[in-house]
Amino acid sequence: MGGPGRGGSPVAPSPLRLLATAPDAPTLLRESEPQHPRRLAVLLSGGVDSSVALALALAAGHKVEAFYLQIWFQEDFRNTWSACPWEAELRECEAVCASLGQVPLHVVRLTDDYWRLVVDECIRDVRRGRTPNPDVLCNSRIKFGAFHEWLEANRPGEFDGIVSGHYARLECEKEPGTAATRVHLHAAADPIKDQTYFLSQLSAAQLARCVFPLGALTKREVRDVAHRLRLPNAARPESQGLCFLGQVRFPEFIRAHLGDWPGPILQHETGALLGYHQGFWYFTPGQRRGIRLPGGPWYVTRKDTRRNVVFVSRAYHQTAEADRRLFRVNNLVWHESPATLPPERGERGLFRLRCKTRHGPETHDAQLRLRPGFRDAEAVVVLAQPDQGLASGQFAVFYTDDGLCCASGVIDGFPSGQSLRRRRNAA
């Protein structure tokens, strides 16, 4: 029962108070760190996940302010696609903040940083025939990079951490004999929603500032919390787009920035001319959709970016098997020192790990061998099972069997099938 209100009438407890004292509160608030009340900056996008993360941070007793990151130039959308995605999102954010007790909401314009650190690089990679992942770059460089720098410059010392609606778990461990704390990144409780793949390029310092309230919850539980709190966006459909495209289709974005470059489509096995395409950058290995040729289904096997040729086959699994098993990774970010991982067969620099090559629940048993002389920054990886659609520019993320995220790197090429056979024999 609530206390008496004006005139002696009882005041009903707020939904947040009910949430904080509910029987399932220990589970709901497990990753929100209620035992350490702090002042937190919450990244709010207008979606259900970030809104529930905000609510859980409030219920856990933290002092919070919400921040909406504007990363698109409004004029770019209106001039090119006649729709500005962030205006509707901002209205959703305002409604959510009002429903949770007038949480302060701020708009932070990071358009210059976003184009310089994410979009420009993605366009360069696409032009080179690579397949970038802007969501990975956005997290490490913008949401937990440029935004933190903005806080330090404009609100110095006012916030102890950054909250987001990502599905991931963090474990803090005191370093023996020191006051330092080591942060471990773990896969979320919901394997379908787990987003450690997108967070895998964050530095140790960035992870130490993060709070992920949704890490111990399933998507169904998150949606249930939204309904229990009567959040205005509780029934909002889940977004499926890339973080920097919103409602815009990827081919439309590429066409606006790179244009079309017509070229031939050749059969992988024979070199026969089958048709024409509008630019190799619209295709990625393993792709089936968008290949309008008779007698299919046809799959992209590779691209010759210098000659603007796309090769396709109806027997993709046979023609590209080696490319889909063996690859190089560089720019490795290690969350767990290689020295702390048990070496495979006692061989230094050789590890048996689980590998993700895209967001989703699927992982591969993989062998990772560090390349000597590269200070643990480059490695060669052999997957136990084929993975169709591997492409340079994608990220490969490595885990232990229990979901501890160890490392993340960029796929940067495919050694020959002969190298694969030698490694299989050695294994």
PDB file of N, CA and C in Angstrom, residues 320-326 355 363-367 381-389:
ATOM      1  N   ALA A 320      33.619 -23.194 -53.228  1.00  0.00           N
ATOM      2  CA  ALA A 320      34.225 -22.241 -52.295  1.00  0.00           C
ATOM      3  C   ALA A 320      34.514 -22.855 -50.938  1.00  0.00           C
ATOM      4  N   GLU A 321      34.615 -24.163 -50.838  1.00  0.00           N
ATOM      5  CA  GLU A 321      34.748 -24.795 -49.528  1.00  0.00           C
ATOM      6  C   GLU A 321      35.992 -24.330 -48.782  1.00  0.00           C
ATOM      7  N   ALA A 322      37.125 -24.271 -49.493  1.00  0.00           N
ATOM      8  CA  ALA A 322      38.354 -23.877 -48.800  1.00  0.00           C
ATOM      9  C   ALA A 322      38.250 -22.457 -48.270  1.00  0.00           C
ATOM     10  N   ASP A 323      37.721 -21.540 -49.086  1.00  0.00           N
ATOM     11  CA  ASP A 323      37.597 -20.149 -48.660  1.00  0.00           C
ATOM     12  C   ASP A 323      36.694 -20.016 -47.438  1.00  0.00           C
ATOM     13  N   ARG A 324      35.787 -20.954 -47.275  1.00  0.00           N
ATOM     14  CA  ARG A 324      34.827 -20.833 -46.182  1.00  0.00           C
ATOM     15  C   ARG A 324      35.301 -21.512 -44.900  1.00  0.00           C
ATOM     16  N   ARG A 325      36.507 -22.031 -44.896  1.00  0.00           N
ATOM     17  CA  ARG A 325      37.034 -22.731 -43.723  1.00  0.00           C
ATOM     18  C   ARG A 325      38.260 -22.053 -43.118  1.00  0.00           C
ATOM     19  N   LEU A 326      39.074 -21.499 -43.947  1.00  0.00           N
ATOM     20  CA  LEU A 326      40.391 -21.001 -43.546  1.00  0.00           C
ATOM     21  C   LEU A 326      40.482 -19.513 -43.859  1.00  0.00           C
ATOM     22  N   CYS A 355      34.045 -19.718 -32.516  1.00  0.00           N
ATOM     23  CA  CYS A 355      34.166 -18.541 -33.380  1.00  0.00           C
ATOM     24  C   CYS A 355      32.812 -18.151 -33.958  1.00  0.00           C
ATOM     25  N   THR A 363      27.904 -20.649 -33.578  1.00  0.00           N
ATOM     26  CA  THR A 363      29.354 -20.570 -33.417  1.00  0.00           C
ATOM     27  C   THR A 363      29.991 -21.807 -34.040  1.00  0.00           C
ATOM     28  N   HIS A 364      31.270 -21.684 -34.367  1.00  0.00           N
ATOM     29  CA  HIS A 364      32.029 -22.787 -34.958  1.00  0.00           C
ATOM     30  C   HIS A 364      33.163 -23.188 -34.025  1.00  0.00           C
ATOM     31  N   ASP A 365      33.433 -24.466 -33.965  1.00  0.00           N
ATOM     32  CA  ASP A 365      34.673 -24.915 -33.354  1.00  0.00           C
ATOM     33  C   ASP A 365      35.807 -24.453 -34.263  1.00  0.00           C
ATOM     34  N   ALA A 366      36.809 -23.808 -33.691  1.00  0.00           N
ATOM     35  CA  ALA A 366      37.857 -23.206 -34.518  1.00  0.00           C
ATOM     36  C   ALA A 366      39.218 -23.369 -33.866  1.00  0.00           C
ATOM     37  N   GLN A 367      40.217 -23.412 -34.720  1.00  0.00           N
ATOM     38  CA  GLN A 367      41.607 -23.427 -34.280  1.00  0.00           C
ATOM     39  C   GLN A 367      42.231 -22.095 -34.678  1.00  0.00           C
ATOM     40  N   VAL A 381      43.034 -18.751 -38.883  1.00  0.00           N
ATOM     41  CA  VAL A 381      41.939 -19.485 -38.250  1.00  0.00           C
ATOM     42  C   VAL A 381      41.470 -20.592 -39.178  1.00  0.00           C
ATOM     43  N   VAL A 382      41.244 -21.770 -38.620  1.00  0.00           N
ATOM     44  CA  VAL A 382      40.657 -22.889 -39.356  1.00  0.00           C
ATOM     45  C   VAL A 382      39.372 -23.293 -38.648  1.00  0.00           C
ATOM     46  N   LEU A 383      38.252 -23.231 -39.359  1.00  0.00           N
ATOM     47  CA  LEU A 383      36.973 -23.659 -38.809  1.00  0.00           C
ATOM     48  C   LEU A 383      36.809 -25.159 -38.978  1.00  0.00           C
ATOM     49  N   ALA A 384      36.189 -25.800 -38.003  1.00  0.00           N
ATOM     50  CA  ALA A 384      35.957 -27.241 -38.098  1.00  0.00           C
ATOM     51  C   ALA A 384      34.913 -27.567 -39.147  1.00  0.00           C
ATOM     52  N   GLN A 385      33.971 -26.648 -39.369  1.00  0.00           N
ATOM     53  CA  GLN A 385      32.918 -26.841 -40.359  1.00  0.00           C
ATOM     54  C   GLN A 385      32.906 -25.656 -41.316  1.00  0.00           C
ATOM     55  N   PRO A 386      32.495 -25.873 -42.571  1.00  0.00           N
ATOM     56  CA  PRO A 386      32.431 -24.767 -43.530  1.00  0.00           C
ATOM     57  C   PRO A 386      31.456 -23.688 -43.079  1.00  0.00           C
ATOM     58  N   ASP A 387      31.729 -22.475 -43.484  1.00  0.00           N
ATOM     59  CA  ASP A 387      30.853 -21.336 -43.200  1.00  0.00           C
ATOM     60  C   ASP A 387      30.684 -20.559 -44.493  1.00  0.00           C
ATOM     61  N   GLN A 388      29.562 -20.754 -45.154  1.00  0.00           N
ATOM     62  CA  GLN A 388      29.365 -20.075 -46.426  1.00  0.00           C
ATOM     63  C   GLN A 388      29.173 -18.582 -46.192  1.00  0.00           C
ATOM     64  N   GLY A 389      29.731 -17.809 -47.075  1.00  0.00           N
ATOM     65  CA  GLY A 389      29.547 -16.367 -47.010  1.00  0.00           C
ATOM     66  C   GLY A 389      30.635 -15.608 -46.290  1.00  0.00           C
TER      67      GLY A 389
END
